[in-house]
PDB file of C-alpha atoms and ligand atoms in Angstrom:
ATOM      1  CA  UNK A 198     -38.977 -37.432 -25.143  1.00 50.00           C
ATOM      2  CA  UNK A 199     -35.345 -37.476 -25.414  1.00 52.00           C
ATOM      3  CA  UNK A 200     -33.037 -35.049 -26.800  1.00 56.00           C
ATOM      4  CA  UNK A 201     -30.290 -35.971 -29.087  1.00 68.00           C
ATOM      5  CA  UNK A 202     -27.150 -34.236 -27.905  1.00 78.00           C
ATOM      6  CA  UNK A 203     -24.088 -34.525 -29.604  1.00 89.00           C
ATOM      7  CA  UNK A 204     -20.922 -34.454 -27.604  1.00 90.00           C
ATOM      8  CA  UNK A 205     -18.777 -31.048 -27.823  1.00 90.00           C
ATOM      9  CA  UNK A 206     -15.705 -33.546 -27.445  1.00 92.00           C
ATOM     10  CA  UNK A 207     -14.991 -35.521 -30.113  1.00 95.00           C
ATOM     11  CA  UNK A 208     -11.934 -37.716 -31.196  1.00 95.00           C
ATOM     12  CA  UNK A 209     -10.306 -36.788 -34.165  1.00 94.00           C
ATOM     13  CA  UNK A 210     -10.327 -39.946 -35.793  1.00 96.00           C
ATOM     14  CA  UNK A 211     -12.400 -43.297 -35.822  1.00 97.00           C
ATOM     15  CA  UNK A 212     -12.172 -46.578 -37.500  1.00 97.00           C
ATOM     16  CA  UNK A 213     -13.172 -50.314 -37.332  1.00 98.00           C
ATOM     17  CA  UNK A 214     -10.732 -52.724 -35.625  1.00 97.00           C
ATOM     18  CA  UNK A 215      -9.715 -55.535 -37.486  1.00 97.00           C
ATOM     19  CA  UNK A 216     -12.651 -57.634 -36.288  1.00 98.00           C
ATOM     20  CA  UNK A 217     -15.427 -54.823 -36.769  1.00 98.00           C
ATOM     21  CA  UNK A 218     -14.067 -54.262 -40.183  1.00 98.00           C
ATOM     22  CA  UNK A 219     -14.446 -57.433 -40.780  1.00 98.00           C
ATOM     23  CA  UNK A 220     -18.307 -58.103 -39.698  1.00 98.00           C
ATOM     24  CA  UNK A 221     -18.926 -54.796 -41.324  1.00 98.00           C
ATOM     25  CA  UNK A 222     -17.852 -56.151 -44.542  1.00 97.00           C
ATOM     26  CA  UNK A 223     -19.737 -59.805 -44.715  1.00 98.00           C
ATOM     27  CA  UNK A 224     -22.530 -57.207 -43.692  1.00 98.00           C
ATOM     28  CA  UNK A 225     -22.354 -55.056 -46.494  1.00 97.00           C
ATOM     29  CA  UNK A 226     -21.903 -58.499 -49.222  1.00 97.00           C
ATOM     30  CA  UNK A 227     -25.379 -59.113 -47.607  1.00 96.00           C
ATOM     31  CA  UNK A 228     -27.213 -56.400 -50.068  1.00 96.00           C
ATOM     32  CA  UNK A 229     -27.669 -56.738 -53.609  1.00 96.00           C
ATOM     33  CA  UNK A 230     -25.301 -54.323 -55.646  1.00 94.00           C
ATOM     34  CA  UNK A 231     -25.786 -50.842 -55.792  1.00 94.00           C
ATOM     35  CA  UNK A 232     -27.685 -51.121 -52.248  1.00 96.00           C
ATOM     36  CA  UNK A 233     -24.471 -51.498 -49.524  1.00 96.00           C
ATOM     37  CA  UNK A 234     -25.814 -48.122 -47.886  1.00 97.00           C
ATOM     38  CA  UNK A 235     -28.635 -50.079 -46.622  1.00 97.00           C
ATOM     39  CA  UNK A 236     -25.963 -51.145 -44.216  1.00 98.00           C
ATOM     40  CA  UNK A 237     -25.752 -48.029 -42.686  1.00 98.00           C
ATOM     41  CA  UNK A 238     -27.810 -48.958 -39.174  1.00 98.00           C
ATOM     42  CA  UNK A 239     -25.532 -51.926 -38.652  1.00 98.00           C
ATOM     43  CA  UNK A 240     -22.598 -50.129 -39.171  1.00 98.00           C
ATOM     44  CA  UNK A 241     -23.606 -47.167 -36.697  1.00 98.00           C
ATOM     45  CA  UNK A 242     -24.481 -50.174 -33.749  1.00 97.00           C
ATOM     46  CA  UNK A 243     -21.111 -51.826 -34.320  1.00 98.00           C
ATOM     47  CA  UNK A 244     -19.330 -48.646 -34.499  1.00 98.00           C
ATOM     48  CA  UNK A 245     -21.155 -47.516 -31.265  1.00 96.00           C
ATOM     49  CA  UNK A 246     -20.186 -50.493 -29.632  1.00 94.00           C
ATOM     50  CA  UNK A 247     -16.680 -50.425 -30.115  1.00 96.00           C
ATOM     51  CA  UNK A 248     -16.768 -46.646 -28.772  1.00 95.00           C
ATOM     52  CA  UNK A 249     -17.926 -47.447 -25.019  1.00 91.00           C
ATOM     53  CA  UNK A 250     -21.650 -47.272 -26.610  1.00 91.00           C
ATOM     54  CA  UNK A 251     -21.916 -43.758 -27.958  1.00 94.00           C
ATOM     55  CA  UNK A 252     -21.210 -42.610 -31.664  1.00 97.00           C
ATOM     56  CA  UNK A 253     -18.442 -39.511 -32.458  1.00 97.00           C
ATOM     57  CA  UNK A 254     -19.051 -37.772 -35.921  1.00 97.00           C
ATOM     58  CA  UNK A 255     -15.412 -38.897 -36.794  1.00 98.00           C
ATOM     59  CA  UNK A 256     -17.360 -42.686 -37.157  1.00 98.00           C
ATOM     60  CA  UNK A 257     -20.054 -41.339 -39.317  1.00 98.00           C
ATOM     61  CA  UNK A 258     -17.678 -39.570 -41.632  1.00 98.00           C
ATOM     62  CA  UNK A 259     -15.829 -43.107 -41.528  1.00 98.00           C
ATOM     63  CA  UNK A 260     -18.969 -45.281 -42.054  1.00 98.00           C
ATOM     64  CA  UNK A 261     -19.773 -42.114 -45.264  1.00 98.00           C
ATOM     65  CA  UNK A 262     -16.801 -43.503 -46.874  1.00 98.00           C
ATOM     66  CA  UNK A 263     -16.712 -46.838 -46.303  1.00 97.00           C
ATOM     67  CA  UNK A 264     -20.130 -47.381 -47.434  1.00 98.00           C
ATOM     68  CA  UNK A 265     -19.694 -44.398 -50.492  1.00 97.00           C
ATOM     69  CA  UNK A 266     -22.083 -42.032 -49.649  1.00 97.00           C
ATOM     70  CA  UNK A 267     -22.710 -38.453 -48.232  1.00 98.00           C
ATOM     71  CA  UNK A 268     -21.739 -37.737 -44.565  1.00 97.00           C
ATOM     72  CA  UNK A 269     -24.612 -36.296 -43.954  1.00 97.00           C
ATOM     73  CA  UNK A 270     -27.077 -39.029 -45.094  1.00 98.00           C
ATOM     74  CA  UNK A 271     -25.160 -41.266 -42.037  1.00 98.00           C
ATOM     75  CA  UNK A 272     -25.664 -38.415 -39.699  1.00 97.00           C
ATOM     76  CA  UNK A 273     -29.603 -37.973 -40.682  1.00 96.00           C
ATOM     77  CA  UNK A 274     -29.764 -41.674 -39.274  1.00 97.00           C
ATOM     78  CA  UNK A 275     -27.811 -41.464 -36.582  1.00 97.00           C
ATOM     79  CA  UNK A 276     -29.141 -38.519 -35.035  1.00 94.00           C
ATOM     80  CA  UNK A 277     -32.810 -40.073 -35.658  1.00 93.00           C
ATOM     81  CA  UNK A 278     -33.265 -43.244 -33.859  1.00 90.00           C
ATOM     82  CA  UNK A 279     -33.040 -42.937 -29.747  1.00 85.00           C
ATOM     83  CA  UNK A 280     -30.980 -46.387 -29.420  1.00 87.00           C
ATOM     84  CA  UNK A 281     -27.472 -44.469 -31.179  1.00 93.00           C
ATOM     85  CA  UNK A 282     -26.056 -42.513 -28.528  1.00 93.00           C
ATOM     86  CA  UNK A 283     -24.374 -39.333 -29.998  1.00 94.00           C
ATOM     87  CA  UNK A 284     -22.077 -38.296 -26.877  1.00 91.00           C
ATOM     88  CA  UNK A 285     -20.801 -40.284 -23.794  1.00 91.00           C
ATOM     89  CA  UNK A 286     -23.044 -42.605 -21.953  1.00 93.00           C
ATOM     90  CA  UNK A 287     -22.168 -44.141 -18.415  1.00 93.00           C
ATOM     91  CA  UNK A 288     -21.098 -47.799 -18.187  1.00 92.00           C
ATOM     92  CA  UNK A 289     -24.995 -48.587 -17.556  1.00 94.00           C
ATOM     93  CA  UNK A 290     -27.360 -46.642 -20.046  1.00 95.00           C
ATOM     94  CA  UNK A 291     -30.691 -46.971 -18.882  1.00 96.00           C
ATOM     95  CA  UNK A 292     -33.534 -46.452 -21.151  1.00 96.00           C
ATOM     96  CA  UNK A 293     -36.611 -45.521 -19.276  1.00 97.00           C
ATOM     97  CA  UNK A 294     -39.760 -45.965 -21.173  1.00 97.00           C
ATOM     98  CA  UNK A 295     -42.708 -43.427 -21.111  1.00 97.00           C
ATOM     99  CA  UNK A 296     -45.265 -44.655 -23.789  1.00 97.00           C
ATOM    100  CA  UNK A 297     -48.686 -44.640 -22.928  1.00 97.00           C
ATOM    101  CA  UNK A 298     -49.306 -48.187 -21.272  1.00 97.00           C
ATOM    102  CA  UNK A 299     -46.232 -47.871 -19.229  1.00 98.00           C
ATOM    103  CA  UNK A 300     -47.300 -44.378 -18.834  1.00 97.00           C
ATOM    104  CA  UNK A 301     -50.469 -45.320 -17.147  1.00 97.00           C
ATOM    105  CA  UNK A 302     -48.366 -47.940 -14.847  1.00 96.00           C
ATOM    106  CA  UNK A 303     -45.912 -45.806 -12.993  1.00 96.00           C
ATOM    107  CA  UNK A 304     -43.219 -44.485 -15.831  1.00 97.00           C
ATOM    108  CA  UNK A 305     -43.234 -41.051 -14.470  1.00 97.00           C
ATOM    109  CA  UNK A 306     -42.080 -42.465 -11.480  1.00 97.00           C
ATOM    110  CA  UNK A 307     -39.385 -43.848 -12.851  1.00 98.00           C
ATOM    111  CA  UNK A 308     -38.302 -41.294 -14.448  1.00 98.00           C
ATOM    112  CA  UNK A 309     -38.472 -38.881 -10.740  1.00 98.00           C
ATOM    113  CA  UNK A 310     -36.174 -42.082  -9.735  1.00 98.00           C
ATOM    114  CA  UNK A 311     -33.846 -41.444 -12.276  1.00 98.00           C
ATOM    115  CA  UNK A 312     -33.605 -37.939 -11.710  1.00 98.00           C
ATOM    116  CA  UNK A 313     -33.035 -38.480  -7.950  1.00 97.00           C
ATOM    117  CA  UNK A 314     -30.381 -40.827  -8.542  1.00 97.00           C
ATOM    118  CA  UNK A 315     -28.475 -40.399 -11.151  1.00 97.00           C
ATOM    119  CA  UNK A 316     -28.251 -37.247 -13.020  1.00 96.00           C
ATOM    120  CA  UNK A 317     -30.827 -34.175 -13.211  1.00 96.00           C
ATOM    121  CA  UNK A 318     -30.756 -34.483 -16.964  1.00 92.00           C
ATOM    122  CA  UNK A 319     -31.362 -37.304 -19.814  1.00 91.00           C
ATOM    123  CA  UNK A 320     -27.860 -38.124 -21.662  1.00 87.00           C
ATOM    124  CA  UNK A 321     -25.922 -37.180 -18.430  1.00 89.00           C
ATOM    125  CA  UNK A 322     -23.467 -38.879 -16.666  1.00 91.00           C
ATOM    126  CA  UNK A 323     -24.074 -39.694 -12.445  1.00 94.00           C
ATOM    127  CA  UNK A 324     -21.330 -38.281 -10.435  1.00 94.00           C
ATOM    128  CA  UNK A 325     -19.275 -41.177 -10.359  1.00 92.00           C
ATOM    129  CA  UNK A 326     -19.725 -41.228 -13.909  1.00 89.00           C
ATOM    130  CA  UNK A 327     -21.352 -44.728 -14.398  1.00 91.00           C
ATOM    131  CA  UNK A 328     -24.747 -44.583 -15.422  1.00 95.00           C
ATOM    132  CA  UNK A 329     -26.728 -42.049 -17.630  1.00 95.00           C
ATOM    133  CA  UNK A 330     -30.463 -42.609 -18.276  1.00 96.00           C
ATOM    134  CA  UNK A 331     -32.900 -41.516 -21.195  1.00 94.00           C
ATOM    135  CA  UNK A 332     -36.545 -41.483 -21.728  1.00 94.00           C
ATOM    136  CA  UNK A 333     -37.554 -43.603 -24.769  1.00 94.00           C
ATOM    137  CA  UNK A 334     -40.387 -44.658 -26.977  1.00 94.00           C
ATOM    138  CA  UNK A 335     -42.159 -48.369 -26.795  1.00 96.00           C
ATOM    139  CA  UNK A 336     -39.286 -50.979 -26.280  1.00 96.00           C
ATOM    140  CA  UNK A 337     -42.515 -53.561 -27.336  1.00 96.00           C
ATOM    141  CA  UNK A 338     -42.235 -54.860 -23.637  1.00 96.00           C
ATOM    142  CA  UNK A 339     -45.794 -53.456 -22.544  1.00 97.00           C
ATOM    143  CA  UNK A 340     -47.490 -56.135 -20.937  1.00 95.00           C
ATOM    144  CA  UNK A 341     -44.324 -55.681 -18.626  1.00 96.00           C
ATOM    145  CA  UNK A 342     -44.852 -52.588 -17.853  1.00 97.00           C
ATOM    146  CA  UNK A 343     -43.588 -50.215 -16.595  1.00 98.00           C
ATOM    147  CA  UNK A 344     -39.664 -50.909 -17.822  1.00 98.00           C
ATOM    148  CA  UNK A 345     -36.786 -49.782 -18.582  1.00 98.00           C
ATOM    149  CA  UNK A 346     -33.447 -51.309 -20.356  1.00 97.00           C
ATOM    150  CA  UNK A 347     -30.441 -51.063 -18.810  1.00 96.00           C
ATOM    151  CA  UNK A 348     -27.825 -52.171 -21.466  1.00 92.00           C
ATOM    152  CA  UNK A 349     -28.565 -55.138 -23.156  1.00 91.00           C
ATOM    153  CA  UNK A 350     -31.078 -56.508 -20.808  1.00 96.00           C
ATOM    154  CA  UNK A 351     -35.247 -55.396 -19.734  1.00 97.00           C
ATOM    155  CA  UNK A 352     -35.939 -54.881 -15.651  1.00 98.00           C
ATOM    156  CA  UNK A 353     -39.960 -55.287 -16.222  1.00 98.00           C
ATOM    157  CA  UNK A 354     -42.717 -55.053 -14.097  1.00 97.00           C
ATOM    158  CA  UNK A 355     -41.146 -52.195 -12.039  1.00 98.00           C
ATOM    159  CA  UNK A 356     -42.160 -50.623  -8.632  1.00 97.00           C
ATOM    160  CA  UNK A 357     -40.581 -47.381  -6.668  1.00 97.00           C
ATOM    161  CA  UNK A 358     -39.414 -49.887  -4.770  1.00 97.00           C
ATOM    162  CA  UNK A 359     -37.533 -52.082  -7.432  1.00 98.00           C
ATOM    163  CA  UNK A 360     -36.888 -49.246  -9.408  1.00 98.00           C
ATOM    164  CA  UNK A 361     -34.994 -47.594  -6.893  1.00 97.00           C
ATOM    165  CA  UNK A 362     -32.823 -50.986  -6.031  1.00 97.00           C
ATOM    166  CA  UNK A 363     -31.715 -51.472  -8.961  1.00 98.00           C
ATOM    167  CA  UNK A 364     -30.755 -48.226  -9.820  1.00 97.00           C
ATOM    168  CA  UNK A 365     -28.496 -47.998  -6.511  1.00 96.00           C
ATOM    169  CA  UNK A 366     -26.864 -51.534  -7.735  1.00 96.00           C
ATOM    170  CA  UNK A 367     -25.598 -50.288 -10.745  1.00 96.00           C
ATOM    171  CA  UNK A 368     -24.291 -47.043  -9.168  1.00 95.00           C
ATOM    172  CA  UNK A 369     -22.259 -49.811  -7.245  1.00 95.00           C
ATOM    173  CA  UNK A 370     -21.389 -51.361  -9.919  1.00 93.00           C
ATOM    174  CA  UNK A 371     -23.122 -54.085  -9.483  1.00 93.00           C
ATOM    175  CA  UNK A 372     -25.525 -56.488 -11.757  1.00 90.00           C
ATOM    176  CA  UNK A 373     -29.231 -56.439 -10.771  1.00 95.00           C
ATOM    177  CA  UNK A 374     -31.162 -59.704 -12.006  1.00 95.00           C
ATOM    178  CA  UNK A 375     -32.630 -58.550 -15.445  1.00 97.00           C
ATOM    179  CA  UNK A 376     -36.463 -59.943 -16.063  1.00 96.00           C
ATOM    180  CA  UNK A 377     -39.622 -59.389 -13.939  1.00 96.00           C
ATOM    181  CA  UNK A 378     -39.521 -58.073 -10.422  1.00 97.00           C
ATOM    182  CA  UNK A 379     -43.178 -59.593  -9.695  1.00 94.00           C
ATOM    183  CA  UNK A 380     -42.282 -63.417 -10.274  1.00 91.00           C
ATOM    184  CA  UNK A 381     -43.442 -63.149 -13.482  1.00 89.00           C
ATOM    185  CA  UNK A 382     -41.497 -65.936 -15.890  1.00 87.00           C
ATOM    186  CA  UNK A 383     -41.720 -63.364 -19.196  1.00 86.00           C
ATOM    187  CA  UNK A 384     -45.064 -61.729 -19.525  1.00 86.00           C
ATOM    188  CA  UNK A 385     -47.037 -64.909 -18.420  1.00 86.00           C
ATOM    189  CA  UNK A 386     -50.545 -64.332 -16.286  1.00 85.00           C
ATOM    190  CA  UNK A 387     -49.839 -63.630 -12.566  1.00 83.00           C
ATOM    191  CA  UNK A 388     -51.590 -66.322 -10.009  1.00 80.00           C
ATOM    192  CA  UNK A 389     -52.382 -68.829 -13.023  1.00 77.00           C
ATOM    193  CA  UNK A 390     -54.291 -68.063 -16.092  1.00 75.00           C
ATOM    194  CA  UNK A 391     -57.875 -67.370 -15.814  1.00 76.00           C
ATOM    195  CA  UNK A 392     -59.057 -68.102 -19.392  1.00 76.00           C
ATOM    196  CA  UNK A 393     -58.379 -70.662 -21.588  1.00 76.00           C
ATOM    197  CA  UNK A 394     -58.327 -73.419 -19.021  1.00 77.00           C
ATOM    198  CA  UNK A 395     -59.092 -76.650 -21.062  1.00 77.00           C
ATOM    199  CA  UNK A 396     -56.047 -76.986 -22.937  1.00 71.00           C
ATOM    200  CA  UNK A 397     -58.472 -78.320 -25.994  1.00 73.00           C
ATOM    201  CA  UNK A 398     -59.265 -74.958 -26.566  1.00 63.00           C
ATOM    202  CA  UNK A 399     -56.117 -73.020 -26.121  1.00 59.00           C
TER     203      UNK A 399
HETATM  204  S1  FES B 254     -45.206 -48.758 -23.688  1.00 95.92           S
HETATM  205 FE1  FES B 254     -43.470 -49.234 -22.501  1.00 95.92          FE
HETATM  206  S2  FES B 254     -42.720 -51.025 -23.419  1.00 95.92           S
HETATM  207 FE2  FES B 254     -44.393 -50.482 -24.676  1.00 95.92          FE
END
C-alpha cells in the first residue's frame, strides 16, 4: 500500500497556463449550476500534469478558488486517490500493482525489482533522479497480470526477467515497448482459444 507523502518543498505559487485555464474552464461549463466543484478531479490531473506529474498545495489552494470552495475539501481528494502524486516523481512513475490476482502471479517480485533498481522506498526518486515507483491498487488489467504502469502506458504479463529490462531501459532513458511481454495481442488466450470454437456459438 502506498503512502501519500507530501513534498517538504513546495513552490510558492501555482496557476493554469493559458491553455490549462482554458480546458479547465469548458470543464467546469460541463456541470449543471451550483455543481462546478464536481470538477475538482479534472482539475487536480491537469494541474498535475502541467507540474512534471506531481501536485504542490499552492495548486490546490489555486484549484479552492477557482472552483469556490474550501482548500481543504481539494486537499481531502487529492491526498485520497493513489494516481495524484503529492511531491516529485521521476520522469518515469511506475505504478506497480499488488492486488490479489497479480499478487498470486509474481507482484512481490516486482516490487523486490523495484527496490533493487530504483529507489529503496515508494515515492522516491533513483539516483539519477528519473524514475520513482509506487505500489498501487487494481489498475483493472488482471487477466494481464502481473503489471505495472509506467506513465501513460501498461507493461503486462511481466516476468523477473522482463521486469527487470524494462526497468533498466527507462533508467537509460529509454522507451520499452508498452503491452504484453508474452505475445499476447491485449489479454487474448495464449496458443489459440480453447473454448468457444464454432464461431456459431461465440
Ligand atoms: S489485480 Fe493487478 S491489475 Fe487487477
Amino acid at each position: 500500500m502506498s503512502l501519500k507523502k507530501i513534498s517538504k518543498e513546495q513552490p510558492e505559487n501555482f496557476k493554469f497556463h493559458s491553455k490549462n485555464l482554458e480546458i479547465s474552464e469548458n470543464i467546469v461549463k460541463k456541470y449543471p449550476e451550483g455543481k462546478q466543484q464536481s470538477a475538482v478531479m479534472a482539475l487536480l490531473y491537469i494541474a498535475q500534469r502541467q507540474n512534471d506529474n506531481w501536485i504542490p498545495l499552492a495548486a490546490m489552494k489555486y484549484i479552492a478558488n477557482l472552483l469556490k470552495m474550501p482548500y481543504i475539501k481539494v486537499y481531502e481528494v487529492a491526498t485520497f486517490y493513489t494516481m495524484y502524486n503529492l511531491s516529485p516523481v521521476g520522469k518515469y512513475h511506475i505504478q506497480v500493482c499488488t492486488t490479489t490476482p497479480c499478487m498470486i502471479r509474481g507482484a512481490n517480485e516486482l516490487v523486490k525489482i523495484c527496490k533493487k533498481n530504483i529507489s529503496k522506498n515508494q515515492n522516491e526518486l533513483s539516483k539519477n533522479k528519473n524514475c520513482s515507483w509506487v505500489e498501487v491498487e487494481c489498475l483493472g488489467a488482471c487477466i494481464n497480470a502481473p503489471m505495472m504502469q509506467i506513465n501513460n502506458d501498461y507493461y503486462e504479463d511481466l516476468d523477473n526477467e522482463s521486469a527487470e529490462k524494462i526497468i533498466k531501459q527507462i533508467l537509460e532513458n529509454k522507451s520499452p515497448k508498452p503491452g504484453s511481454y508474452r505475445g499476447r495481442k491485449n489479454s487474448e488466450p495464449e496458443n489459440n482459444r480453447k473454448t468457444l470454437i464454432n464461431l456459431n456459438d461465440a
